[in-house]
Coordinates of C-alpha atoms (C1' of nucleotides) in Angstrom, one line a residue:
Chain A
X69 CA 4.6 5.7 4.4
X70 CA 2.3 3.0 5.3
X71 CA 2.3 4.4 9.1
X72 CA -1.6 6.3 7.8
X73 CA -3.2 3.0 6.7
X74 CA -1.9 1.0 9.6
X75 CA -3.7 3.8 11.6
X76 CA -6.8 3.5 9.7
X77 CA -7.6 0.2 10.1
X78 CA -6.4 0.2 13.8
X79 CA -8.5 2.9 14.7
X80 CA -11.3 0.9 13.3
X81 CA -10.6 -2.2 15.7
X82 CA -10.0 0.7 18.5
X83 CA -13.2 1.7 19.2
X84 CA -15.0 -0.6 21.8
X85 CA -18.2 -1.4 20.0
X86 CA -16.5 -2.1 17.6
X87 CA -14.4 -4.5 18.7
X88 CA -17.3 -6.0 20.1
X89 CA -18.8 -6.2 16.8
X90 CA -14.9 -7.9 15.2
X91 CA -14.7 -10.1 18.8
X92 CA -18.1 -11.8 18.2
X93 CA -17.3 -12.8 14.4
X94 CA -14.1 -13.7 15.6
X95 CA -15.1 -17.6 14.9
X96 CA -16.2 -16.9 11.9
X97 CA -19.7 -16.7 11.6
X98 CA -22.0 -14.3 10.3
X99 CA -24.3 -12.4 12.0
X100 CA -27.1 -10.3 11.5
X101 CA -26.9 -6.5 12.1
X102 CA -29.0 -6.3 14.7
X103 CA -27.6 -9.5 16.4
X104 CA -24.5 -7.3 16.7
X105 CA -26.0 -4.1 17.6
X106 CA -26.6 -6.4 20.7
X107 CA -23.6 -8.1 20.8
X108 CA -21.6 -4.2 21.0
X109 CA -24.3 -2.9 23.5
X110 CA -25.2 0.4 21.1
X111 CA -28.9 1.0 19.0
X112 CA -28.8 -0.6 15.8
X113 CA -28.1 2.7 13.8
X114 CA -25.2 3.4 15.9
X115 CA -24.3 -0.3 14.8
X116 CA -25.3 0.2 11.2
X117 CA -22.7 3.2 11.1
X118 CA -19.9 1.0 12.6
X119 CA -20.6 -1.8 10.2
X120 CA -20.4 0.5 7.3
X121 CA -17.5 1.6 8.1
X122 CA -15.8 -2.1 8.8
X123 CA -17.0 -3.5 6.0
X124 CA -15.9 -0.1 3.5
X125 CA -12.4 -0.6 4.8
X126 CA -12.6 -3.6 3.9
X127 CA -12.6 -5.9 7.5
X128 CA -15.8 -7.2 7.1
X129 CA -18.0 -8.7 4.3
X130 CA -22.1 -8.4 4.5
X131 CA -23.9 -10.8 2.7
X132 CA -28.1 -9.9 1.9
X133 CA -30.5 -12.0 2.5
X134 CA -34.0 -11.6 2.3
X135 CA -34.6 -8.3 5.0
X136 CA -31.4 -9.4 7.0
X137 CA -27.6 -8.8 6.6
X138 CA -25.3 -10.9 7.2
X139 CA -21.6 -9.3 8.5
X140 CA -19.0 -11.8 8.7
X141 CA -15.2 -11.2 8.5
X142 CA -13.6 -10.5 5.3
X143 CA -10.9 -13.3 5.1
X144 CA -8.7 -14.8 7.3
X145 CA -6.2 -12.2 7.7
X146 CA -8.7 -10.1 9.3
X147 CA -8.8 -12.6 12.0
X148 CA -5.1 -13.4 12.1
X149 CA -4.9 -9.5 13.1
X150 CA -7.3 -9.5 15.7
X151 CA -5.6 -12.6 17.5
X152 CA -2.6 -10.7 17.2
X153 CA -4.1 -7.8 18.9
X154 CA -5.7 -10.2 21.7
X155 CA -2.4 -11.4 21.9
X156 CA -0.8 -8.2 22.6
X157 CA -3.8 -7.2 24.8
X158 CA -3.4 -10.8 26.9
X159 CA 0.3 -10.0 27.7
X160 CA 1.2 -6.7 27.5
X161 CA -0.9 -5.4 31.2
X162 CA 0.2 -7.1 34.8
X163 CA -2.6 -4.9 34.6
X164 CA -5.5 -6.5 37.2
X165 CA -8.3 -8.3 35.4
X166 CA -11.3 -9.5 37.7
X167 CA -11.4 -13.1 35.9
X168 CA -15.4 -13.7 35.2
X169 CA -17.5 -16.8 35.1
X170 CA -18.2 -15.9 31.8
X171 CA -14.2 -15.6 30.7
X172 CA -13.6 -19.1 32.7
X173 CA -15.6 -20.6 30.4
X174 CA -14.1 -19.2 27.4
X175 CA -11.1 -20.4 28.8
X176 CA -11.9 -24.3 28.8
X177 CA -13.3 -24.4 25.4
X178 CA -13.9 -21.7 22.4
X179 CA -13.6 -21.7 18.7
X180 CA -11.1 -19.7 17.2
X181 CA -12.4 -18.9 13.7
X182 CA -13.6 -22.5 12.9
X183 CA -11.0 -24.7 14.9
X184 CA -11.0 -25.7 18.6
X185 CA -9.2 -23.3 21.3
X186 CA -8.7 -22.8 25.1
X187 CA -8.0 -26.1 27.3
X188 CA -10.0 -28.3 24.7
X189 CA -7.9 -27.2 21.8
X190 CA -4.5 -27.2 23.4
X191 CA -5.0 -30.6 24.9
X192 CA -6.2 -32.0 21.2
X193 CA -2.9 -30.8 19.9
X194 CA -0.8 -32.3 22.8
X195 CA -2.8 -35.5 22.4
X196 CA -1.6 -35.9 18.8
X197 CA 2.0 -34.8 19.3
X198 CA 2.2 -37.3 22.4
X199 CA 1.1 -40.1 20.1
X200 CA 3.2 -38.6 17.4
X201 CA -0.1 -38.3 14.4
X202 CA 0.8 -35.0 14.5
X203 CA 4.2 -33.2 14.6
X204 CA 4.8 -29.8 15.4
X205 CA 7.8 -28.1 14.3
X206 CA 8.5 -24.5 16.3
X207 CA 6.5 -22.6 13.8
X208 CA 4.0 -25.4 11.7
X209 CA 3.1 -29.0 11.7
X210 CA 3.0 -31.9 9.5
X211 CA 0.6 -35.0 9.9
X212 CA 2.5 -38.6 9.5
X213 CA 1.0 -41.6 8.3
X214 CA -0.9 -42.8 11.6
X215 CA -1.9 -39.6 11.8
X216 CA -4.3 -39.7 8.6
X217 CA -5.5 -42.9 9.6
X218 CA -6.4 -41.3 13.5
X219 CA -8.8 -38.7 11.6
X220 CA -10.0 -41.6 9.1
X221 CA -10.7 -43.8 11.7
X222 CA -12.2 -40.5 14.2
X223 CA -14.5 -39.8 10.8
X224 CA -13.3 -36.6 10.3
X225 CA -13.0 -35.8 6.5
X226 CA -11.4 -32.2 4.8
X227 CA -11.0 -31.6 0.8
X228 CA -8.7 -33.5 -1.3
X229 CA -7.2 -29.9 -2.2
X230 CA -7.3 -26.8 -0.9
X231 CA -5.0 -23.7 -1.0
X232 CA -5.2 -23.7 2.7
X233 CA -2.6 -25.0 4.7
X234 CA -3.0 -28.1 5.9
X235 CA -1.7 -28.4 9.8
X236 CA -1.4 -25.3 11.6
X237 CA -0.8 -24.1 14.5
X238 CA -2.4 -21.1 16.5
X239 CA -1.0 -19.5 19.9
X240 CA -3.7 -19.8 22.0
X241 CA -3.9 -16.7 23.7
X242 CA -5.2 -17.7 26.9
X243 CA -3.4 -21.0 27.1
X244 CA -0.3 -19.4 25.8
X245 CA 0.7 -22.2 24.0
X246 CA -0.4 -23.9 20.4
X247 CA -3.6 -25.3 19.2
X248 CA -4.0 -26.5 15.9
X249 CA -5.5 -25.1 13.0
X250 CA -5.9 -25.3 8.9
X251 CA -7.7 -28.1 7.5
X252 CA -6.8 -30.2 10.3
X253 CA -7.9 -28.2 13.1
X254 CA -11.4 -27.6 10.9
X255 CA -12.0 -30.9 10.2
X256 CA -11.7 -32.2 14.5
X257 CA -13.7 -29.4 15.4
X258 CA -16.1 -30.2 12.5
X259 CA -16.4 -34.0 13.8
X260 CA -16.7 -33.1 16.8
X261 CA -19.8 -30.8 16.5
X262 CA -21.4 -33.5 14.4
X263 CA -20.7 -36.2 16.9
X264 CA -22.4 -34.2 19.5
X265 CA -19.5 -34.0 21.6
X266 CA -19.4 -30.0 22.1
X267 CA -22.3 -28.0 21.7
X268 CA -22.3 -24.2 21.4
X269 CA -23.5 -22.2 24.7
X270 CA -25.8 -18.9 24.8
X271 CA -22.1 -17.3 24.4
X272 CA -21.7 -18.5 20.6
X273 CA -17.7 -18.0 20.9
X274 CA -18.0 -20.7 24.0
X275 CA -18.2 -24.5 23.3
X276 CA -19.9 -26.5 26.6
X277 CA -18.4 -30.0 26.4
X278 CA -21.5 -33.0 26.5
X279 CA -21.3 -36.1 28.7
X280 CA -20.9 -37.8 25.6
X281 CA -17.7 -35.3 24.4
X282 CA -16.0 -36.5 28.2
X283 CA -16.5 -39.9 27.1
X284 CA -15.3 -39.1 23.5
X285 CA -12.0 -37.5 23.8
X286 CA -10.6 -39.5 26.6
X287 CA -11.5 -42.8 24.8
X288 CA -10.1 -41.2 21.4
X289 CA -7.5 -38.5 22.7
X290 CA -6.8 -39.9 26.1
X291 CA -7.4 -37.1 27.8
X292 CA -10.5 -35.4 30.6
X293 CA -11.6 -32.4 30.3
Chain B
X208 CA -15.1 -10.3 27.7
X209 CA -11.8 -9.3 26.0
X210 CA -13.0 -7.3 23.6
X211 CA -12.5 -3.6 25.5
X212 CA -9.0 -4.7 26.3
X213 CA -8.5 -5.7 22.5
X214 CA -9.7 -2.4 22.1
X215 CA -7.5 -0.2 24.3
X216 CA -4.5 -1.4 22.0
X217 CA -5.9 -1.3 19.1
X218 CA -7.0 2.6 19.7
X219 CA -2.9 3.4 21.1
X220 CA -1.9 1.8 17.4
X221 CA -5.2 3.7 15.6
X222 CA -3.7 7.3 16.1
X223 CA -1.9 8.9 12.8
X224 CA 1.1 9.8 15.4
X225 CA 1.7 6.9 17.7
X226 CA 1.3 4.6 14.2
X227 CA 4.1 6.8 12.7
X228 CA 5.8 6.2 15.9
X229 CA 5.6 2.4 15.9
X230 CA 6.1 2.4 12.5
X231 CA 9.4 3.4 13.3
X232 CA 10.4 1.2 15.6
X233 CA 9.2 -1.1 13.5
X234 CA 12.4 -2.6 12.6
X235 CA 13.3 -3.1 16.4
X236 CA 15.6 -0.2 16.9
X237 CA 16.0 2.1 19.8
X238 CA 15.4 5.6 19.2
X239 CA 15.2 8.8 21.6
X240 CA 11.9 10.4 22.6
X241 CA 13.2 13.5 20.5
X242 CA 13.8 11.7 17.3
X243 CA 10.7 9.9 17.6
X244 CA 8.6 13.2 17.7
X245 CA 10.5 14.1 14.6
X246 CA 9.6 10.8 12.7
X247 CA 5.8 11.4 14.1
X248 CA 5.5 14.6 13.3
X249 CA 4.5 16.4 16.4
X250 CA 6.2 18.4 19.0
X251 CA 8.2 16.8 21.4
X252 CA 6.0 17.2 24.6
X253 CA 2.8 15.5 22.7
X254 CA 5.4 12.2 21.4
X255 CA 6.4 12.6 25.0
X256 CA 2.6 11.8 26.1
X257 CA 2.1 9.5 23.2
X258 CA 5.2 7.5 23.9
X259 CA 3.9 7.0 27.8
X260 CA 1.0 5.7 26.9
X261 CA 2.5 3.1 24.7
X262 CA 4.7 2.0 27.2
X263 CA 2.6 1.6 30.0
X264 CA 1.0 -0.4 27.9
X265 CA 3.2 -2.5 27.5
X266 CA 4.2 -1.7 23.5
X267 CA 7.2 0.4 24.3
X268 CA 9.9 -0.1 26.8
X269 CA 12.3 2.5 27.4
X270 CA 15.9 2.7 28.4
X271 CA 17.3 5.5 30.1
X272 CA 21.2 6.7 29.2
X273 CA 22.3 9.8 30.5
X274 CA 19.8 12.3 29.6
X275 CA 18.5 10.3 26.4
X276 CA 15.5 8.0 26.8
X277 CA 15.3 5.2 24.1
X278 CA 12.2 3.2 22.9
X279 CA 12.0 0.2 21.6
X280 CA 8.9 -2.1 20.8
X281 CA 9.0 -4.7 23.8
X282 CA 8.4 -7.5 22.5
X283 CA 8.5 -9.2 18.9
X284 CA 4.6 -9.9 19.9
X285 CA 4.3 -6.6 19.6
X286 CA 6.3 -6.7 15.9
X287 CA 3.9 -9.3 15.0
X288 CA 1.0 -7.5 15.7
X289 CA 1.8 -4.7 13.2
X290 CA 2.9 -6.5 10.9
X291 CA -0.6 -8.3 10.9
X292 CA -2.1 -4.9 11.0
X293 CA 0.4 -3.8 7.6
X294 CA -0.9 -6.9 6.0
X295 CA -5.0 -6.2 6.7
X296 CA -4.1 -2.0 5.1
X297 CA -2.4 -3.1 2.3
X298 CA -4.8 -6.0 1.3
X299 CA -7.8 -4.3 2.2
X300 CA -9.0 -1.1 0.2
X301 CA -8.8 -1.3 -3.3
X302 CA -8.7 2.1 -2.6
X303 CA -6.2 4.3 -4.9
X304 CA -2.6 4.6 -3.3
X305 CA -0.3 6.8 -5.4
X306 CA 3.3 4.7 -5.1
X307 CA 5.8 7.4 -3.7
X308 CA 9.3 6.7 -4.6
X309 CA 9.8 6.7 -0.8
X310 CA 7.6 3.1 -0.9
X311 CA 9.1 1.9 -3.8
X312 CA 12.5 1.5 -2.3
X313 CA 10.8 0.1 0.4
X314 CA 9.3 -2.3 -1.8
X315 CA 12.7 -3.2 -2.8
X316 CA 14.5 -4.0 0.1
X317 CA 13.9 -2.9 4.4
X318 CA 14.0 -4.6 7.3
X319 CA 11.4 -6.3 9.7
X320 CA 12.2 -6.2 13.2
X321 CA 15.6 -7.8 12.7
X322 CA 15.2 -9.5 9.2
X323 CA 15.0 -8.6 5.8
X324 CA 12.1 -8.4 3.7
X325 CA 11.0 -6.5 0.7
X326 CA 12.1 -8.5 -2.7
X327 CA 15.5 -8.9 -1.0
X328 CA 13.6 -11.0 1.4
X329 CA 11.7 -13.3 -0.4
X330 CA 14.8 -13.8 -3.0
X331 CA 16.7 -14.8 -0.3
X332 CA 14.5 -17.1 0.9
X333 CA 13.5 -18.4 -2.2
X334 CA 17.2 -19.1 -3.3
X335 CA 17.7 -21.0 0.4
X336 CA 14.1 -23.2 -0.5
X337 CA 15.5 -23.9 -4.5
X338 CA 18.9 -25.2 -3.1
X339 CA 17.1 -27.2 -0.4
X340 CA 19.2 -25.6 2.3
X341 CA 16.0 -24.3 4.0
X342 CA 12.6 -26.5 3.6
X343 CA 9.8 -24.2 4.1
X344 CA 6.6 -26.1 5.2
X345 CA 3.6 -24.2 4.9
X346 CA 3.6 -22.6 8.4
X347 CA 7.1 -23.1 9.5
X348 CA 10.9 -24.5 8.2
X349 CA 13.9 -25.8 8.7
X350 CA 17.6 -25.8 7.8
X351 CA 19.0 -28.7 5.7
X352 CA 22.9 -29.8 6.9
X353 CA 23.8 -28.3 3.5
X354 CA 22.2 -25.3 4.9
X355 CA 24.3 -25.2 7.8
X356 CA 27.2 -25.6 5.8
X357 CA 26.0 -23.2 3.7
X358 CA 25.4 -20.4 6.2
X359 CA 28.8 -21.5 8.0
X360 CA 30.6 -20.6 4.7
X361 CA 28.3 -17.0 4.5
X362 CA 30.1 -16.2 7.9
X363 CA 27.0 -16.1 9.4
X364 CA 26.7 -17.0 13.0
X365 CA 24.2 -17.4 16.0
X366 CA 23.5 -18.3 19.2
X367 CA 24.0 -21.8 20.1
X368 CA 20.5 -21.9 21.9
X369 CA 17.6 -19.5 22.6
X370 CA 14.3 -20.0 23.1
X371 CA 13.7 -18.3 19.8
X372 CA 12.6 -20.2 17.2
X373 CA 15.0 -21.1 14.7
X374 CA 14.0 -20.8 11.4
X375 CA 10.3 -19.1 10.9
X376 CA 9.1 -17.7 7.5
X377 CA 7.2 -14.6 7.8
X378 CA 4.6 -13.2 5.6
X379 CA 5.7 -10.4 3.3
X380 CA 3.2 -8.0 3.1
X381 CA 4.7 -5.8 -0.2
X382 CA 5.6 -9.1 -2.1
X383 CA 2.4 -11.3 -0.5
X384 CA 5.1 -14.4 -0.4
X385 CA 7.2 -15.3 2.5
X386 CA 11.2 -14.0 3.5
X387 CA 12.8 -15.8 6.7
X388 CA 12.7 -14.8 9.9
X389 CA 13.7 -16.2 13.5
X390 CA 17.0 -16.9 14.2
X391 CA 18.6 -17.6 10.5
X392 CA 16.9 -14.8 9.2
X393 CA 18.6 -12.3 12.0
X394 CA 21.7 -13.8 11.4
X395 CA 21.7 -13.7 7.7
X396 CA 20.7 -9.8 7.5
X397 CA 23.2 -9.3 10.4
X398 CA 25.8 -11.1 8.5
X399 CA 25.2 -8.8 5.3
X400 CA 25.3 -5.9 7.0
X401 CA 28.6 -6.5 8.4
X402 CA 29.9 -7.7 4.8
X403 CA 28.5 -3.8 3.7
X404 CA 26.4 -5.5 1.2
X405 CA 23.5 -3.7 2.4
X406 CA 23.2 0.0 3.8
X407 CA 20.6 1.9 6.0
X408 CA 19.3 4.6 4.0
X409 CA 18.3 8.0 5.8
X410 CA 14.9 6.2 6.1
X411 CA 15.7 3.8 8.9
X412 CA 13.7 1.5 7.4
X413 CA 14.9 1.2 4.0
X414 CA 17.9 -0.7 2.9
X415 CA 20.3 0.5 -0.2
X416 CA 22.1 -2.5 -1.8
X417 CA 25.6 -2.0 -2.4
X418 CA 27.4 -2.5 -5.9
X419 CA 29.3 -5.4 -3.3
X420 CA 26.0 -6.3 -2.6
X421 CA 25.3 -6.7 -5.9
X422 CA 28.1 -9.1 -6.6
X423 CA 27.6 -10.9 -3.2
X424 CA 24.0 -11.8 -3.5
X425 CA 24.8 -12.9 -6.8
X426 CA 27.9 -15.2 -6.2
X427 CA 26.0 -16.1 -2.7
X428 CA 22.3 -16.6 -3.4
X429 CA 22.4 -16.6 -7.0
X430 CA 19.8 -13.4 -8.3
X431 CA 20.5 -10.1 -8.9
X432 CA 18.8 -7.5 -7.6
Chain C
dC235 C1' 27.5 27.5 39.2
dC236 C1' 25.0 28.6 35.0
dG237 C1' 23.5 27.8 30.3
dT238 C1' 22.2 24.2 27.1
dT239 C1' 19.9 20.2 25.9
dG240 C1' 16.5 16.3 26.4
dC241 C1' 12.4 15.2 28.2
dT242 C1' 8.4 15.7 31.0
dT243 C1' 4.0 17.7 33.2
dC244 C1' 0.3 21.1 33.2
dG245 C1' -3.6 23.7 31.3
dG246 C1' -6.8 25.1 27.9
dG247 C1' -8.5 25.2 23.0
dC248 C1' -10.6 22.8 19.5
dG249 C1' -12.0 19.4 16.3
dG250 C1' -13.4 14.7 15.2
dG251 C1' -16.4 11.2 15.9
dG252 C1' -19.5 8.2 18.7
dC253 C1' -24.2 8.2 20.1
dC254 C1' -29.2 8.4 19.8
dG255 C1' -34.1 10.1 18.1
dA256 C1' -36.6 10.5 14.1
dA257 C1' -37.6 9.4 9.7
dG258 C1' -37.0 6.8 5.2
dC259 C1' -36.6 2.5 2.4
dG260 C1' -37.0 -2.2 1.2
dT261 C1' -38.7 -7.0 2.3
dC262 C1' -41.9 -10.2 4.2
dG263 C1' -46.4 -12.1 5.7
dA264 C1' -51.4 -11.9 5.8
Chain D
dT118 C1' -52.6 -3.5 0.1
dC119 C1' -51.2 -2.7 4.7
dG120 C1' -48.7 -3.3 8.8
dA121 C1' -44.6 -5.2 11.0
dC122 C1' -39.8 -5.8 10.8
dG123 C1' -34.8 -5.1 9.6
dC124 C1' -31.8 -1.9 8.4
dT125 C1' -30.2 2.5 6.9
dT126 C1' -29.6 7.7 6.6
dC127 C1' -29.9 12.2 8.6
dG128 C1' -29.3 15.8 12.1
dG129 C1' -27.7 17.5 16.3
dC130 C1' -25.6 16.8 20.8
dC131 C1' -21.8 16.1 23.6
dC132 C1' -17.6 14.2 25.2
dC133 C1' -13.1 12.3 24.6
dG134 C1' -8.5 13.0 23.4
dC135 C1' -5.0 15.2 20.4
dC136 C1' -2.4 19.2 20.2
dC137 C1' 0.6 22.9 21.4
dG138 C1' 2.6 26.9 24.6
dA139 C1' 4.5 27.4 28.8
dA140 C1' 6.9 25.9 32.5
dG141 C1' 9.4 22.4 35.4
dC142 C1' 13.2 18.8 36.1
dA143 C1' 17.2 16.2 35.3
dA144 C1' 21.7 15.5 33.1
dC145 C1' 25.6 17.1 31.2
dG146 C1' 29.6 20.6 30.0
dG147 C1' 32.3 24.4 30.8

DNA sequence: CCGTTGCTTCGGGCGGGGCCGAAGCGTCGA
DNA sequence: TCGACGCTTCGGCCCCGCCCGAAGCAACGG
């Protein structure tokens, strides 16, 4: 039976510091172990333990560098499952959820591994559907001619080749509907970052949105955010 | 935040019994509380907790005939999410795993939620992709007209519209390549079922190809298996 | 009715695992 | 070389939650 190992590694994201710990990489940075002992609320040898653990089965990888540690998640897949579990988590309880500031903001504009989410990244994708760059079949996406000249003309630039798949889409979990990722979804939310028109808040999984970024995507997307 | 809630699923999937129990339902049958306990290995008043939990969660629903109560999963979200999990176990630990007959056949061929999968899977969808009756793009597909055709001459049939999508490819996690899911997926498996080419075995989850089967998938699709 | 069967609730035992204080180990900077 | 810092290991406490025995409830069948 697989039944045990599914347990393991759900018992691993079931404990609340540590899905502190996976919810904070969830974009896909790496942090240092005591950025996350923080991040999960515990003493950083209560975090140490947890991130032993993690990265033994396998969910995250540590990377050593001078006297700090890096953590970061493993690969992809490990943050596949956890937006699986959010999305699970997001519909499964009518249950009452006191909305905070905090969540609004998260909301508007996140990143979801290393691709745009919330209102921002849901209103990117129906931007380029709308103008037909991008289209999006019911379970993946293609870009068309115009398309590649949008992103050439926009500035954004991804690898000749990659094993990853190109245009992707993502449920958005508090939209409930799709957002792009793969190269395509990288490379916008790439530009955009280096055109100054999101910058990252105190909450590194929230995106704040400049004056210039306002200006930005309704001038290139058609669309105010 | 939405890590705690992330959590709270994540713990219900993380215990050996309730995995066992999910695990079971995996393939999106109904079973009775009393069956369940038997497949989870506990007596019938702890399932009975175990299998409250899950649905007030919102995992489970339940469907009361007579004196029987069946569970189900509630949603192919749900599905989704352990299959995500499956796929983070079996890629994870390069830890030893001494193959049990039991998983081999699974290996071969079982179904997923309402699809098959296991080599029977991917063969199936690989023989559709070679023919061009199904193009599989790298996050989604669709059916060809010769498809259609192709499918209409199998016997197989479906719904003339549901919100479901049509034609999904879903990621195997024994073979590591994708077998089809959505609605020409269900219909296939259904279809082969009711030609007897396939057979549940006494683990609901397994399937035993029959020497019709055999011939069928040969004359059909084109391998042998 | 009464017994059987399917399922649940209740209560208490017990083990696993999260948590922190203290201490140890390696790296960096002066 | 010495202290500061980041991180880990160790040991012990304590609580949560899984588990089962016993009993209660509801749905059949005779």
């Amino acid at each position: 039976m697989t039944a045990p190992q599914m347990a393991e590694i759900a018992a691993l994201v079931g404990d609340p510091a540590r899905a502190n710990i996976l919810s904070t990489l969830f974009d896909g940075r790496a942090l240092t172990a005591t950025e996350l002992s923080y991040a999960a609320r515990v003493t950083p040898q209560t975090a140490s333990g947890h991130l032993a653990k993690m990265t033994q089965a396998g969910l995250l990888t540590v990377l050593k560098q001078g006297r700090h540690r890096y953590y970061r998640l493993a690969t992809p897949l490990v943050a596949q499952m956890l937006e699986s579990i959010m999305a699970v988590a997001a519909s499964a309880p009518p249950r009452y959820r006191p909305r905070t500031a905090q969540e609004d903001r998260l909301r508007v504009a996140r990143t979801c591994y290393d691709h745009f989410a919330g209102k921002l990244g849901v209103s990117i994708a129906d931007a380029l559907c709308e103008r037909k760059h991008v289209i999006l079949s019911d379970d993946g996406g293609e870009v068309t001619e115009a398309g590649l000249a949008f992103l050439k003309e926009l500035g954004a630039t991804f690898p000749a080749q990659t094993r990853r798949p190109f245009c992707k889409h993502c449920l958005d979990w508090t939209e409930r509907r799709f957002h792009l990722s793969g190269v395509v979804g990288a490379a916008i939310t790439s530009r955009c970052f280096d055109l100054g028109w999101v910058r990252r808040e105190r909450n590194p999984r929230a995106l704040q949105i400049t004056p210039k970024g306002q200006e930005g995507f309704r001038r290139s997307f058609g669309f105010s955010i």
